[in-house]
mmCIF file of C-alpha atoms in Angstrom:
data_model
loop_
_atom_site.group_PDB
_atom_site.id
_atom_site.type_symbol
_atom_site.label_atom_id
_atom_site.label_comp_id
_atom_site.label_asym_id
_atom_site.label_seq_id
_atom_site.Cartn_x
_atom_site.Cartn_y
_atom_site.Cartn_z
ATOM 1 C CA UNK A 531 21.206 -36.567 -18.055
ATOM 2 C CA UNK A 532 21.646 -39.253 -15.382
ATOM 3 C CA UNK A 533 17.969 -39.524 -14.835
ATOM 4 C CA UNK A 534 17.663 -40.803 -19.124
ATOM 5 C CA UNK A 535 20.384 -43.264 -18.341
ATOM 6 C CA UNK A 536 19.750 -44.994 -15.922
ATOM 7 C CA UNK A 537 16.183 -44.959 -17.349
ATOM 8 C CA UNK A 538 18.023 -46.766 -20.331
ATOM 9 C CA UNK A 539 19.429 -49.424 -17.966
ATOM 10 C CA UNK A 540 16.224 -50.311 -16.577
ATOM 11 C CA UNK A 541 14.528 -50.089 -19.847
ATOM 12 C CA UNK A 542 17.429 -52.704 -21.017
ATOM 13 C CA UNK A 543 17.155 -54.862 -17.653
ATOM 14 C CA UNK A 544 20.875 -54.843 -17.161
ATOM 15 C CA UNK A 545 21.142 -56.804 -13.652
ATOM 16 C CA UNK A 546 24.579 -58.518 -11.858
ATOM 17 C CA UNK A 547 26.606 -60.684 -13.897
ATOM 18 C CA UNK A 548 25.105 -59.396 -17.400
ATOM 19 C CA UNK A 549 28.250 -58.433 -19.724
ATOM 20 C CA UNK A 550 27.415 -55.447 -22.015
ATOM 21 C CA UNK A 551 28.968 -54.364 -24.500
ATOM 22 C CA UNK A 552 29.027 -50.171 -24.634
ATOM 23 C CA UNK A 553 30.051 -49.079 -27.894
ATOM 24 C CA UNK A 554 31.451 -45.007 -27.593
ATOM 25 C CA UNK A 555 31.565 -44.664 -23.704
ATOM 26 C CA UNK A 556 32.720 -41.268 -23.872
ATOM 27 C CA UNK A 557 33.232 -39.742 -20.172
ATOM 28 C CA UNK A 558 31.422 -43.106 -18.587
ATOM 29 C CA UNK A 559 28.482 -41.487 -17.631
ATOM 30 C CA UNK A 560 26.153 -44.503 -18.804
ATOM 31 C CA UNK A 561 29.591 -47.003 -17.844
ATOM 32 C CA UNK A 562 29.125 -46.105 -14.398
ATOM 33 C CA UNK A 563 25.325 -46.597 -13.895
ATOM 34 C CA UNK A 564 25.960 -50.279 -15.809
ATOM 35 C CA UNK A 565 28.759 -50.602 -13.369
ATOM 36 C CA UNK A 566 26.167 -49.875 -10.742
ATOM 37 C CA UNK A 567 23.923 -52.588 -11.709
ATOM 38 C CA UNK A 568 26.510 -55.104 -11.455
ATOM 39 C CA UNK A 569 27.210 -55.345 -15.091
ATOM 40 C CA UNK A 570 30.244 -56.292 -16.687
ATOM 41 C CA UNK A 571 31.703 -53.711 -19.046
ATOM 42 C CA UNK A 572 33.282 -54.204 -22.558
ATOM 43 C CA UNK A 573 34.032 -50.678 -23.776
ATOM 44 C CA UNK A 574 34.499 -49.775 -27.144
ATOM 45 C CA UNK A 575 35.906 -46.564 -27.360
ATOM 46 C CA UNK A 576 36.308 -44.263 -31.248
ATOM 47 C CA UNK A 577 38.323 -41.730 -29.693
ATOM 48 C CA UNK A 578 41.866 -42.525 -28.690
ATOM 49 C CA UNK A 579 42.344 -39.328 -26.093
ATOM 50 C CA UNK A 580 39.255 -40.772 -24.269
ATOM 51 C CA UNK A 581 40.726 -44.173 -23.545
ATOM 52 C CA UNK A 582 42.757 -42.787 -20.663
ATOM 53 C CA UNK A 583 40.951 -40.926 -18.709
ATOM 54 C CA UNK A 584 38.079 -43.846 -18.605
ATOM 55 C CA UNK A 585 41.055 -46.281 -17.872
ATOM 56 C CA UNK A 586 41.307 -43.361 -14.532
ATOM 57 C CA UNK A 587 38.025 -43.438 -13.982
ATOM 58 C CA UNK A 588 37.435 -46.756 -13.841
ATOM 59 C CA UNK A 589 40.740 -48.310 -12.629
ATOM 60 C CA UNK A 590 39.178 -50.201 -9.645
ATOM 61 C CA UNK A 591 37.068 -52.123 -12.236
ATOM 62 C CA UNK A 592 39.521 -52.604 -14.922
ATOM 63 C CA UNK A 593 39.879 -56.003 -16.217
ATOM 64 C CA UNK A 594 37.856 -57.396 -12.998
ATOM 65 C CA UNK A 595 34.751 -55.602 -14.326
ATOM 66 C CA UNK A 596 35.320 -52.561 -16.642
ATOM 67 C CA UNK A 597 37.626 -53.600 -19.997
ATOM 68 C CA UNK A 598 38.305 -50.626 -22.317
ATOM 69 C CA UNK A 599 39.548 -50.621 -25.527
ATOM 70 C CA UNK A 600 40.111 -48.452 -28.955
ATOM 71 C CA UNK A 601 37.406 -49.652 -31.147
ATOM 72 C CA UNK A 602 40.380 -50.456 -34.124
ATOM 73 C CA UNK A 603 42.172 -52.335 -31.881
ATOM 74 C CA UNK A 604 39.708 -54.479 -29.919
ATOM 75 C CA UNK A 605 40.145 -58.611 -29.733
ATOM 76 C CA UNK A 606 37.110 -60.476 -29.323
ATOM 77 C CA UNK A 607 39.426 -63.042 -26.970
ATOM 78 C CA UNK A 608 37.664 -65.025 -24.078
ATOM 79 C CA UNK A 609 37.658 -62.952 -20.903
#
């Protein structure tokens, strides 16, 4: 539940600027309260159907702040 995560994102003192990396973002429940902090977002995704609807989700943020990728084809390259 939203209450837990964003629990977890105080707990983890996420704050503007950090960069996270979220390995499994599923629906972007916990993406968007990290977005909400000011974080920047690396998303590793398992699931290949669930890239695209995060890439909707998120497009205002993507590559700006939010960058989503399929965990067996992500590149560690300088952002």
């Amino acid at each position: 539940d939203r209450t837990t995560l964003q629990s977890i994102v105080e707990a983890a003192e996420v704050t503007e600027g950090d960069e996270v990396l979220e390995i499994g973002p599923g629906t972007g429940t916990l993406t968007e309260l990290l977005l909400e902090s000011g974080a920047n977002i690396f998303a590793l995704e398992f699931d290949r159907e669930a890239i695209k609807p995060l890439e909707k989700r998120f497009a205002r943020q993507l590559d700006a702040q939010v960058h989503i990728e399929e965990i067996g084809r992500a590149s560690c390259r300088e952002r």
